[in-house]
């Protein structure tokens, strides 16, 4: 590589509405010196996983850069930590669908000609927009057109053919196109936007967990046990492989903050604490088993089992009060993380409540759900107020 070689920046992204689900990618090639957009590429992929779409976006961006100058040096910027770490050689590529794509991407330019950098999603808006344009077009039975935006598509496109555009627009035109671009969820109209997806992680075990003792926000606030820390590590590895988490939010209690810290460190993210995600306060029942509560406070326990408005003995928090708190917290977080995938590290009752509210299920459904330590659940929230439960009590990462 000589000193006169051109230098490009490739920004790429991929997404799927569901994982797997209807998917697409976007990629843009920029002049490293001026920031000028030199080429764009996007394609609707049909039903694939989010990670496969991201790799396809990388591959398209590298190919577009090679078409411009096969002797160039390329710096890739992506918000997928999984792809960046794997292509940089720091993480192993285990998934059979991604191995051939990664190998193909590594062959586009000679070894040493391409470098990789992880960036926040907010800094990858151009490629993200293109990916959503491609998915929007696919939802209409079309393919992304290199000559039009989402607001003015050429309906003669053929699904399955990737499209590339060599850009010659002014920065003002680009701003207008960006303002017109709209993302859409899998089953909704194109103007609803991508959903806010909450991946709900229950904290790992504490010393109280295997003893099945009430452990809310009014008790001893135990930390994770050695088993619980191992569970958190396994959850972190599983989430890192998926590569879709963009933020981590945790309850203020010790066991959730510790679990969230282990996962966030693995993902290269920071932890935000949200008071609304705390566990129910079980009052005088804190630290007791169900049998011990039955022996000591039988009337109060019967009332609690019969009505969501009943409080645990000693002024604890009713399920109705917890539900109202979670609804407020949900709305706050949906607004804050619109269109993004965020990990919420919380407790049994709040996570069950998220699921109950999403399903429109009655309060007594809380007693009919099993939620294991360090399990994963997921709910997507759309701009029209609709919700979709996508995962419940997933524990395969612990086996």
mmCIF file of C-alpha atoms in Angstrom:
data_model
loop_
_atom_site.group_PDB
_atom_site.id
_atom_site.type_symbol
_atom_site.label_atom_id
_atom_site.label_comp_id
_atom_site.label_asym_id
_atom_site.label_seq_id
_atom_site.Cartn_x
_atom_site.Cartn_y
_atom_site.Cartn_z
ATOM 1 C CA UNK A 1 0.000 0.000 0.000
ATOM 2 C CA UNK A 2 1.558 3.272 -1.133
ATOM 3 C CA UNK A 3 1.198 6.670 0.450
ATOM 4 C CA UNK A 4 -0.953 7.804 -2.471
ATOM 5 C CA UNK A 5 -3.635 5.115 -2.004
ATOM 6 C CA UNK A 6 -7.154 6.432 -1.572
ATOM 7 C CA UNK A 7 -8.772 6.053 1.838
ATOM 8 C CA UNK A 8 -12.442 5.206 2.279
ATOM 9 C CA UNK A 9 -14.733 4.908 5.273
ATOM 10 C CA UNK A 10 -17.413 2.211 5.007
ATOM 11 C CA UNK A 11 -20.402 2.480 7.323
ATOM 12 C CA UNK A 12 -22.706 -0.533 7.264
ATOM 13 C CA UNK A 13 -25.732 -1.810 9.121
ATOM 14 C CA UNK A 14 -28.326 -4.561 8.913
ATOM 15 C CA UNK A 15 -31.552 -5.266 10.711
ATOM 16 C CA UNK A 16 -34.417 -7.719 10.943
ATOM 17 C CA UNK A 17 -37.940 -7.145 12.188
ATOM 18 C CA UNK A 18 -38.020 -10.254 14.285
ATOM 19 C CA UNK A 19 -34.905 -12.369 14.773
ATOM 20 C CA UNK A 20 -35.065 -14.022 12.313
ATOM 21 C CA UNK A 21 -37.510 -11.868 10.405
ATOM 22 C CA UNK A 22 -37.906 -9.659 7.326
ATOM 23 C CA UNK A 23 -34.441 -8.148 6.984
ATOM 24 C CA UNK A 24 -32.350 -5.729 4.999
ATOM 25 C CA UNK A 25 -28.991 -4.006 4.987
ATOM 26 C CA UNK A 26 -27.582 -0.600 4.150
ATOM 27 C CA UNK A 27 -24.020 0.510 3.464
ATOM 28 C CA UNK A 28 -22.364 3.777 2.502
ATOM 29 C CA UNK A 29 -18.842 4.542 1.239
ATOM 30 C CA UNK A 30 -17.383 7.899 2.279
ATOM 31 C CA UNK A 31 -14.244 9.726 1.260
ATOM 32 C CA UNK A 32 -12.080 9.566 4.400
ATOM 33 C CA UNK A 33 -10.613 13.038 3.830
ATOM 34 C CA UNK A 34 -13.734 15.006 2.940
ATOM 35 C CA UNK A 35 -16.604 12.916 4.321
ATOM 36 C CA UNK A 36 -18.267 13.021 0.891
ATOM 37 C CA UNK A 37 -20.714 10.205 0.168
ATOM 38 C CA UNK A 38 -19.314 8.224 -2.764
ATOM 39 C CA UNK A 39 -21.680 5.253 -2.957
ATOM 40 C CA UNK A 40 -24.694 3.718 -1.225
ATOM 41 C CA UNK A 41 -25.958 0.142 -1.255
ATOM 42 C CA UNK A 42 -29.075 -1.483 0.191
ATOM 43 C CA UNK A 43 -31.035 -4.689 -0.278
ATOM 44 C CA UNK A 44 -34.084 -6.461 1.108
ATOM 45 C CA UNK A 45 -32.974 -9.980 2.138
ATOM 46 C CA UNK A 46 -36.180 -11.803 2.959
ATOM 47 C CA UNK A 47 -36.261 -13.602 6.313
ATOM 48 C CA UNK A 48 -32.826 -13.854 7.955
ATOM 49 C CA UNK A 49 -31.302 -13.044 11.341
ATOM 50 C CA UNK A 50 -30.128 -9.620 12.408
ATOM 51 C CA UNK A 51 -26.478 -10.742 12.468
ATOM 52 C CA UNK A 52 -26.624 -12.177 8.964
ATOM 53 C CA UNK A 53 -28.101 -8.879 7.740
ATOM 54 C CA UNK A 54 -25.244 -6.977 9.388
ATOM 55 C CA UNK A 55 -22.649 -9.174 7.702
ATOM 56 C CA UNK A 56 -24.403 -8.737 4.355
ATOM 57 C CA UNK A 57 -24.255 -4.977 4.861
ATOM 58 C CA UNK A 58 -20.521 -5.158 5.583
ATOM 59 C CA UNK A 59 -19.934 -7.266 2.490
ATOM 60 C CA UNK A 60 -21.904 -4.863 0.291
ATOM 61 C CA UNK A 61 -20.007 -1.852 1.650
ATOM 62 C CA UNK A 62 -16.620 -3.460 1.025
ATOM 63 C CA UNK A 63 -17.610 -4.453 -2.492
ATOM 64 C CA UNK A 64 -18.813 -0.938 -3.255
ATOM 65 C CA UNK A 65 -15.495 0.451 -1.995
ATOM 66 C CA UNK A 66 -13.568 -2.007 -4.163
ATOM 67 C CA UNK A 67 -15.536 -0.970 -7.229
ATOM 68 C CA UNK A 68 -14.454 2.619 -6.603
ATOM 69 C CA UNK A 69 -10.783 1.735 -6.070
ATOM 70 C CA UNK A 70 -9.441 -1.823 -5.547
ATOM 71 C CA UNK A 71 -6.193 -0.380 -4.168
ATOM 72 C CA UNK A 72 -7.822 1.771 -1.488
ATOM 73 C CA UNK A 73 -7.391 1.508 2.297
ATOM 74 C CA UNK A 74 -10.743 1.052 4.075
ATOM 75 C CA UNK A 75 -11.849 1.856 7.614
ATOM 76 C CA UNK A 76 -15.124 0.110 8.529
ATOM 77 C CA UNK A 77 -17.412 1.689 11.126
ATOM 78 C CA UNK A 78 -20.367 -0.364 12.440
ATOM 79 C CA UNK A 79 -22.604 -0.357 15.511
ATOM 80 C CA UNK A 80 -22.517 -4.175 15.664
ATOM 81 C CA UNK A 81 -19.894 -5.029 18.249
ATOM 82 C CA UNK A 82 -20.223 -8.673 17.265
ATOM 83 C CA UNK A 83 -19.216 -8.061 13.627
ATOM 84 C CA UNK A 84 -16.447 -5.613 14.548
ATOM 85 C CA UNK A 85 -14.905 -7.929 17.139
ATOM 86 C CA UNK A 86 -15.178 -11.000 14.918
ATOM 87 C CA UNK A 87 -13.754 -9.319 11.819
ATOM 88 C CA UNK A 88 -10.950 -7.844 13.932
ATOM 89 C CA UNK A 89 -10.038 -11.371 15.016
ATOM 90 C CA UNK A 90 -10.740 -10.865 18.717
ATOM 91 C CA UNK A 91 -13.897 -13.019 18.860
ATOM 92 C CA UNK A 92 -14.412 -16.423 17.293
ATOM 93 C CA UNK A 93 -17.071 -16.888 14.630
ATOM 94 C CA UNK A 94 -19.156 -19.886 15.647
ATOM 95 C CA UNK A 95 -22.458 -19.473 13.823
ATOM 96 C CA UNK A 96 -22.572 -21.480 10.551
ATOM 97 C CA UNK A 97 -24.557 -18.773 8.737
ATOM 98 C CA UNK A 98 -21.969 -16.104 9.498
ATOM 99 C CA UNK A 99 -18.728 -17.999 8.852
ATOM 100 C CA UNK A 100 -18.938 -17.943 5.030
ATOM 101 C CA UNK A 101 -20.041 -14.299 4.989
ATOM 102 C CA UNK A 102 -17.129 -13.276 7.218
ATOM 103 C CA UNK A 103 -14.690 -15.259 5.077
ATOM 104 C CA UNK A 104 -16.048 -13.634 1.935
ATOM 105 C CA UNK A 105 -15.771 -10.152 3.476
ATOM 106 C CA UNK A 106 -12.148 -10.841 4.451
ATOM 107 C CA UNK A 107 -11.319 -11.622 0.795
ATOM 108 C CA UNK A 108 -12.658 -8.404 -0.752
ATOM 109 C CA UNK A 109 -9.448 -6.512 0.049
ATOM 110 C CA UNK A 110 -5.977 -7.915 0.764
ATOM 111 C CA UNK A 111 -5.125 -8.625 4.430
ATOM 112 C CA UNK A 112 -4.150 -5.512 6.349
ATOM 113 C CA UNK A 113 -5.996 -3.147 4.000
ATOM 114 C CA UNK A 114 -9.186 -2.980 6.160
ATOM 115 C CA UNK A 115 -9.549 -1.804 9.777
ATOM 116 C CA UNK A 116 -12.643 -1.931 11.995
ATOM 117 C CA UNK A 117 -14.183 0.375 14.589
ATOM 118 C CA UNK A 118 -17.302 0.034 16.738
ATOM 119 C CA UNK A 119 -19.483 3.158 16.872
ATOM 120 C CA UNK A 120 -22.739 3.929 18.715
ATOM 121 C CA UNK A 121 -25.904 3.448 16.701
ATOM 122 C CA UNK A 122 -26.521 7.205 16.788
ATOM 123 C CA UNK A 123 -23.343 7.641 14.721
ATOM 124 C CA UNK A 124 -24.445 5.093 12.123
ATOM 125 C CA UNK A 125 -27.678 6.764 11.037
ATOM 126 C CA UNK A 126 -26.915 6.841 7.308
ATOM 127 C CA UNK A 127 -26.456 3.076 6.971
ATOM 128 C CA UNK A 128 -29.303 2.409 9.417
ATOM 129 C CA UNK A 129 -31.622 4.554 7.299
ATOM 130 C CA UNK A 130 -30.686 2.665 4.147
ATOM 131 C CA UNK A 131 -31.316 -0.671 5.864
ATOM 132 C CA UNK A 132 -34.766 0.477 6.977
ATOM 133 C CA UNK A 133 -35.526 1.813 3.477
ATOM 134 C CA UNK A 134 -34.699 -1.638 2.121
ATOM 135 C CA UNK A 135 -36.951 -3.352 4.672
ATOM 136 C CA UNK A 136 -39.759 -0.892 3.963
ATOM 137 C CA UNK A 137 -39.486 -1.638 0.248
ATOM 138 C CA UNK A 138 -39.472 -5.378 0.921
ATOM 139 C CA UNK A 139 -42.650 -5.057 2.995
ATOM 140 C CA UNK A 140 -44.318 -3.619 -0.116
ATOM 141 C CA UNK A 141 -43.038 -6.444 -2.316
ATOM 142 C CA UNK A 142 -40.443 -4.176 -3.896
ATOM 143 C CA UNK A 143 -36.678 -3.764 -3.816
ATOM 144 C CA UNK A 144 -34.814 -0.655 -2.677
ATOM 145 C CA UNK A 145 -34.186 1.641 -5.630
ATOM 146 C CA UNK A 146 -30.856 3.451 -5.996
ATOM 147 C CA UNK A 147 -32.535 6.479 -7.515
ATOM 148 C CA UNK A 148 -35.348 7.180 -5.070
ATOM 149 C CA UNK A 149 -36.047 7.625 -1.377
ATOM 150 C CA UNK A 150 -38.689 5.914 0.758
ATOM 151 C CA UNK A 151 -41.078 8.768 0.038
ATOM 152 C CA UNK A 152 -40.739 8.424 -3.770
ATOM 153 C CA UNK A 153 -39.990 4.801 -4.668
ATOM 154 C CA UNK A 154 -39.760 3.350 -8.158
ATOM 155 C CA UNK A 155 -42.386 0.595 -8.021
ATOM 156 C CA UNK A 156 -40.768 -1.257 -10.893
ATOM 157 C CA UNK A 157 -37.987 -2.684 -8.714
ATOM 158 C CA UNK A 158 -37.390 -6.446 -8.700
ATOM 159 C CA UNK A 159 -37.129 -8.189 -5.320
ATOM 160 C CA UNK A 160 -33.855 -10.001 -4.839
ATOM 161 C CA UNK A 161 -31.529 -7.733 -6.835
ATOM 162 C CA UNK A 162 -29.121 -5.676 -4.679
ATOM 163 C CA UNK A 163 -28.942 -2.010 -5.583
ATOM 164 C CA UNK A 164 -26.019 0.397 -5.403
ATOM 165 C CA UNK A 165 -26.029 4.135 -5.962
ATOM 166 C CA UNK A 166 -22.997 6.293 -6.744
ATOM 167 C CA UNK A 167 -23.901 9.518 -4.988
ATOM 168 C CA UNK A 168 -23.852 12.928 -6.650
ATOM 169 C CA UNK A 169 -26.257 14.783 -4.383
ATOM 170 C CA UNK A 170 -25.602 17.928 -2.417
ATOM 171 C CA UNK A 171 -25.575 17.873 1.379
ATOM 172 C CA UNK A 172 -28.922 19.682 1.373
ATOM 173 C CA UNK A 173 -30.477 16.998 -0.809
ATOM 174 C CA UNK A 174 -29.099 14.334 1.499
ATOM 175 C CA UNK A 175 -30.685 16.066 4.494
ATOM 176 C CA UNK A 176 -34.069 16.129 2.720
ATOM 177 C CA UNK A 177 -33.800 12.424 1.885
ATOM 178 C CA UNK A 178 -32.855 11.596 5.457
ATOM 179 C CA UNK A 179 -35.851 13.534 6.751
ATOM 180 C CA UNK A 180 -38.184 11.611 4.433
ATOM 181 C CA UNK A 181 -36.839 8.153 5.301
ATOM 182 C CA UNK A 182 -39.175 6.194 7.599
ATOM 183 C CA UNK A 183 -38.679 2.822 9.291
ATOM 184 C CA UNK A 184 -41.497 0.354 9.883
ATOM 185 C CA UNK A 185 -42.099 -2.736 12.061
ATOM 186 C CA UNK A 186 -42.870 -6.142 10.678
ATOM 187 C CA UNK A 187 -46.701 -6.027 10.536
ATOM 188 C CA UNK A 188 -47.483 -2.334 10.702
ATOM 189 C CA UNK A 189 -47.729 0.495 8.149
ATOM 190 C CA UNK A 190 -44.457 2.120 7.012
ATOM 191 C CA UNK A 191 -44.983 5.245 9.120
ATOM 192 C CA UNK A 192 -45.041 3.538 12.544
ATOM 193 C CA UNK A 193 -41.276 3.309 12.972
ATOM 194 C CA UNK A 194 -39.149 0.458 14.255
ATOM 195 C CA UNK A 195 -40.267 -0.867 17.662
ATOM 196 C CA UNK A 196 -38.588 -0.315 20.987
ATOM 197 C CA UNK A 197 -37.576 -3.832 21.996
ATOM 198 C CA UNK A 198 -37.052 -4.667 25.668
ATOM 199 C CA UNK A 199 -34.961 -7.759 26.356
ATOM 200 C CA UNK A 200 -35.867 -8.599 29.952
ATOM 201 C CA UNK A 201 -33.173 -10.328 32.005
ATOM 202 C CA UNK A 202 -33.937 -11.554 35.487
ATOM 203 C CA UNK A 203 -30.910 -11.209 37.779
ATOM 204 C CA UNK A 204 -28.797 -14.233 38.661
ATOM 205 C CA UNK A 205 -29.294 -16.238 41.839
ATOM 206 C CA UNK A 206 -28.666 -14.798 45.293
ATOM 207 C CA UNK A 207 -28.307 -16.919 48.454
ATOM 208 C CA UNK A 208 -32.083 -16.484 48.940
ATOM 209 C CA UNK A 209 -33.126 -17.700 45.489
ATOM 210 C CA UNK A 210 -32.740 -21.495 45.895
ATOM 211 C CA UNK A 211 -34.442 -21.232 49.286
ATOM 212 C CA UNK A 212 -37.478 -19.646 47.574
ATOM 213 C CA UNK A 213 -37.663 -16.754 50.007
ATOM 214 C CA UNK A 214 -39.456 -13.486 49.376
ATOM 215 C CA UNK A 215 -36.768 -11.036 48.288
ATOM 216 C CA UNK A 216 -38.112 -7.658 47.260
ATOM 217 C CA UNK A 217 -37.006 -4.063 47.522
ATOM 218 C CA UNK A 218 -37.664 -3.804 51.243
ATOM 219 C CA UNK A 219 -35.392 -6.575 52.490
ATOM 220 C CA UNK A 220 -31.677 -7.209 52.924
ATOM 221 C CA UNK A 221 -30.764 -6.391 49.279
ATOM 222 C CA UNK A 222 -28.560 -9.466 48.762
ATOM 223 C CA UNK A 223 -25.788 -9.651 46.166
ATOM 224 C CA UNK A 224 -25.312 -12.471 43.682
ATOM 225 C CA UNK A 225 -24.071 -15.839 44.854
ATOM 226 C CA UNK A 226 -21.185 -17.547 42.976
ATOM 227 C CA UNK A 227 -23.847 -19.448 41.011
ATOM 228 C CA UNK A 228 -25.588 -16.180 40.204
ATOM 229 C CA UNK A 229 -22.393 -14.591 38.929
ATOM 230 C CA UNK A 230 -21.777 -17.577 36.658
ATOM 231 C CA UNK A 231 -25.344 -17.292 35.374
ATOM 232 C CA UNK A 232 -24.785 -13.617 34.604
ATOM 233 C CA UNK A 233 -21.579 -14.461 32.712
ATOM 234 C CA UNK A 234 -23.441 -17.020 30.612
ATOM 235 C CA UNK A 235 -26.218 -14.561 29.875
ATOM 236 C CA UNK A 236 -23.594 -12.022 28.854
ATOM 237 C CA UNK A 237 -22.001 -14.470 26.407
ATOM 238 C CA UNK A 238 -25.373 -15.307 24.897
ATOM 239 C CA UNK A 239 -26.287 -11.646 24.442
ATOM 240 C CA UNK A 240 -22.880 -10.865 22.960
ATOM 241 C CA UNK A 241 -23.386 -13.572 20.346
ATOM 242 C CA UNK A 242 -26.731 -12.072 19.388
ATOM 243 C CA UNK A 243 -25.125 -8.673 19.012
ATOM 244 C CA UNK A 244 -28.385 -6.680 19.145
ATOM 245 C CA UNK A 245 -28.301 -4.944 22.557
ATOM 246 C CA UNK A 246 -27.735 -1.183 22.301
ATOM 247 C CA UNK A 247 -28.192 -0.099 25.933
ATOM 248 C CA UNK A 248 -28.379 -1.658 29.411
ATOM 249 C CA UNK A 249 -30.794 -0.430 32.100
ATOM 250 C CA UNK A 250 -31.010 -1.958 35.581
ATOM 251 C CA UNK A 251 -33.049 -1.877 38.752
ATOM 252 C CA UNK A 252 -31.233 -0.086 41.592
ATOM 253 C CA UNK A 253 -30.962 -3.223 43.766
ATOM 254 C CA UNK A 254 -27.570 -4.864 44.239
ATOM 255 C CA UNK A 255 -28.333 -8.152 42.496
ATOM 256 C CA UNK A 256 -29.609 -6.467 39.347
ATOM 257 C CA UNK A 257 -26.833 -3.878 39.204
ATOM 258 C CA UNK A 258 -24.251 -6.657 39.595
ATOM 259 C CA UNK A 259 -25.884 -8.768 36.864
ATOM 260 C CA UNK A 260 -26.167 -5.748 34.571
ATOM 261 C CA UNK A 261 -22.541 -4.794 35.198
ATOM 262 C CA UNK A 262 -21.306 -8.231 34.131
ATOM 263 C CA UNK A 263 -23.364 -8.128 30.926
ATOM 264 C CA UNK A 264 -22.553 -4.510 30.106
ATOM 265 C CA UNK A 265 -18.814 -5.118 30.498
ATOM 266 C CA UNK A 266 -19.044 -7.956 27.988
ATOM 267 C CA UNK A 267 -20.991 -5.786 25.536
ATOM 268 C CA UNK A 268 -18.857 -2.676 25.930
ATOM 269 C CA UNK A 269 -21.782 -0.636 27.279
ATOM 270 C CA UNK A 270 -22.575 1.425 30.377
ATOM 271 C CA UNK A 271 -25.338 0.668 32.891
ATOM 272 C CA UNK A 272 -28.174 3.129 33.479
ATOM 273 C CA UNK A 273 -30.106 2.668 36.736
ATOM 274 C CA UNK A 274 -33.899 3.021 36.616
ATOM 275 C CA UNK A 275 -35.755 3.166 39.930
ATOM 276 C CA UNK A 276 -38.995 1.969 38.341
ATOM 277 C CA UNK A 277 -37.497 -1.474 37.623
ATOM 278 C CA UNK A 278 -37.087 -2.390 41.316
ATOM 279 C CA UNK A 279 -38.794 -5.443 42.770
ATOM 280 C CA UNK A 280 -42.050 -5.260 44.733
ATOM 281 C CA UNK A 281 -41.679 -4.418 48.425
ATOM 282 C CA UNK A 282 -42.940 -7.500 50.284
ATOM 283 C CA UNK A 283 -43.131 -5.792 53.663
ATOM 284 C CA UNK A 284 -42.933 -8.110 56.666
ATOM 285 C CA UNK A 285 -42.656 -11.116 54.343
ATOM 286 C CA UNK A 286 -39.149 -10.183 53.203
ATOM 287 C CA UNK A 287 -36.739 -13.078 53.801
ATOM 288 C CA UNK A 288 -39.519 -15.582 54.595
ATOM 289 C CA UNK A 289 -40.566 -18.653 52.621
ATOM 290 C CA UNK A 290 -44.136 -19.013 51.365
ATOM 291 C CA UNK A 291 -44.760 -21.638 54.046
ATOM 292 C CA UNK A 292 -43.466 -19.340 56.775
ATOM 293 C CA UNK A 293 -45.763 -16.554 55.593
ATOM 294 C CA UNK A 294 -48.675 -19.008 55.527
ATOM 295 C CA UNK A 295 -47.971 -19.958 59.158
ATOM 296 C CA UNK A 296 -47.503 -16.392 60.435
ATOM 297 C CA UNK A 297 -49.902 -14.304 58.345
ATOM 298 C CA UNK A 298 -52.522 -16.686 56.873
ATOM 299 C CA UNK A 299 -55.314 -14.119 56.460
ATOM 300 C CA UNK A 300 -53.030 -11.550 54.833
ATOM 301 C CA UNK A 301 -51.625 -14.162 52.455
ATOM 302 C CA UNK A 302 -55.101 -15.332 51.428
ATOM 303 C CA UNK A 303 -56.132 -11.737 50.727
ATOM 304 C CA UNK A 304 -52.929 -11.169 48.687
ATOM 305 C CA UNK A 305 -53.543 -14.264 46.593
ATOM 306 C CA UNK A 306 -57.140 -13.227 45.974
ATOM 307 C CA UNK A 307 -56.755 -9.556 45.050
ATOM 308 C CA UNK A 308 -54.072 -7.483 43.243
ATOM 309 C CA UNK A 309 -55.003 -4.573 45.526
ATOM 310 C CA UNK A 310 -54.013 -6.412 48.720
ATOM 311 C CA UNK A 311 -50.689 -5.466 50.294
ATOM 312 C CA UNK A 312 -48.264 -7.823 52.030
ATOM 313 C CA UNK A 313 -48.269 -7.597 55.827
ATOM 314 C CA UNK A 314 -46.613 -4.484 57.216
ATOM 315 C CA UNK A 315 -47.362 -2.039 54.398
ATOM 316 C CA UNK A 316 -45.707 -3.717 51.450
ATOM 317 C CA UNK A 317 -46.526 -2.976 47.808
ATOM 318 C CA UNK A 318 -49.592 -4.503 46.147
ATOM 319 C CA UNK A 319 -49.426 -6.047 42.683
ATOM 320 C CA UNK A 320 -51.753 -3.270 41.512
ATOM 321 C CA UNK A 321 -49.262 -0.656 42.692
ATOM 322 C CA UNK A 322 -46.399 -2.550 41.059
ATOM 323 C CA UNK A 323 -48.382 -2.733 37.837
ATOM 324 C CA UNK A 324 -48.995 1.017 37.818
ATOM 325 C CA UNK A 325 -45.297 1.674 38.461
ATOM 326 C CA UNK A 326 -44.190 -0.660 35.679
ATOM 327 C CA UNK A 327 -46.656 0.897 33.222
ATOM 328 C CA UNK A 328 -45.184 4.347 33.902
ATOM 329 C CA UNK A 329 -41.647 2.985 33.625
ATOM 330 C CA UNK A 330 -42.515 1.162 30.399
ATOM 331 C CA UNK A 331 -43.864 4.314 28.775
ATOM 332 C CA UNK A 332 -40.833 6.311 29.883
ATOM 333 C CA UNK A 333 -38.383 3.758 28.481
ATOM 334 C CA UNK A 334 -40.319 3.212 25.235
ATOM 335 C CA UNK A 335 -40.014 6.948 24.586
ATOM 336 C CA UNK A 336 -36.345 7.052 25.543
ATOM 337 C CA UNK A 337 -35.392 4.014 23.442
ATOM 338 C CA UNK A 338 -37.765 4.263 20.474
ATOM 339 C CA UNK A 339 -36.578 2.051 17.633
ATOM 340 C CA UNK A 340 -33.779 0.512 19.722
ATOM 341 C CA UNK A 341 -33.120 -2.782 21.508
ATOM 342 C CA UNK A 342 -32.399 -2.324 25.209
ATOM 343 C CA UNK A 343 -31.633 -4.835 27.952
ATOM 344 C CA UNK A 344 -33.667 -4.322 31.127
ATOM 345 C CA UNK A 345 -32.209 -6.177 34.112
ATOM 346 C CA UNK A 346 -34.941 -6.573 36.694
ATOM 347 C CA UNK A 347 -36.801 -9.005 38.948
ATOM 348 C CA UNK A 348 -39.564 -11.606 38.902
ATOM 349 C CA UNK A 349 -42.578 -9.374 39.504
ATOM 350 C CA UNK A 350 -41.602 -6.458 37.232
ATOM 351 C CA UNK A 351 -40.688 -8.776 34.331
ATOM 352 C CA UNK A 352 -43.905 -10.782 34.711
ATOM 353 C CA UNK A 353 -45.779 -7.483 34.817
ATOM 354 C CA UNK A 354 -44.199 -6.288 31.559
ATOM 355 C CA UNK A 355 -45.369 -9.537 29.965
ATOM 356 C CA UNK A 356 -48.825 -9.430 31.557
ATOM 357 C CA UNK A 357 -49.435 -5.871 30.367
ATOM 358 C CA UNK A 358 -48.189 -6.671 26.861
ATOM 359 C CA UNK A 359 -50.564 -9.647 26.637
ATOM 360 C CA UNK A 360 -53.505 -7.865 28.248
ATOM 361 C CA UNK A 361 -53.666 -10.737 30.744
ATOM 362 C CA UNK A 362 -55.444 -10.482 34.128
ATOM 363 C CA UNK A 363 -53.465 -9.877 37.351
ATOM 364 C CA UNK A 364 -53.838 -13.516 38.449
ATOM 365 C CA UNK A 365 -51.656 -14.527 35.489
ATOM 366 C CA UNK A 366 -48.651 -13.444 37.573
ATOM 367 C CA UNK A 367 -49.116 -16.637 39.612
ATOM 368 C CA UNK A 368 -49.148 -18.769 36.442
ATOM 369 C CA UNK A 369 -45.757 -17.807 35.001
ATOM 370 C CA UNK A 370 -42.454 -19.488 35.794
ATOM 371 C CA UNK A 371 -39.523 -17.073 35.557
ATOM 372 C CA UNK A 372 -36.116 -18.591 36.240
ATOM 373 C CA UNK A 373 -33.037 -16.813 37.534
ATOM 374 C CA UNK A 374 -30.995 -15.272 34.681
ATOM 375 C CA UNK A 375 -33.762 -16.052 32.166
ATOM 376 C CA UNK A 376 -34.423 -13.910 29.099
ATOM 377 C CA UNK A 377 -37.769 -12.633 27.853
ATOM 378 C CA UNK A 378 -38.531 -9.976 25.237
ATOM 379 C CA UNK A 379 -41.329 -7.575 24.305
ATOM 380 C CA UNK A 380 -41.462 -5.190 21.316
ATOM 381 C CA UNK A 381 -43.447 -1.942 21.548
ATOM 382 C CA UNK A 382 -44.745 -0.124 18.469
ATOM 383 C CA UNK A 383 -45.619 3.522 17.933
ATOM 384 C CA UNK A 384 -49.358 2.786 17.786
ATOM 385 C CA UNK A 385 -49.257 1.426 21.340
ATOM 386 C CA UNK A 386 -49.261 -2.222 20.306
ATOM 387 C CA UNK A 387 -46.950 -4.747 21.941
ATOM 388 C CA UNK A 388 -45.659 -8.162 20.897
ATOM 389 C CA UNK A 389 -44.195 -10.758 23.264
ATOM 390 C CA UNK A 390 -41.291 -12.358 21.414
ATOM 391 C CA UNK A 391 -39.586 -14.479 24.068
ATOM 392 C CA UNK A 392 -40.399 -15.854 27.505
ATOM 393 C CA UNK A 393 -38.219 -17.502 30.180
ATOM 394 C CA UNK A 394 -35.425 -18.491 27.793
ATOM 395 C CA UNK A 395 -32.740 -20.412 29.718
ATOM 396 C CA UNK A 396 -30.847 -22.357 27.047
ATOM 397 C CA UNK A 397 -27.734 -20.251 27.723
ATOM 398 C CA UNK A 398 -27.578 -21.676 31.241
ATOM 399 C CA UNK A 399 -27.442 -25.320 30.133
#
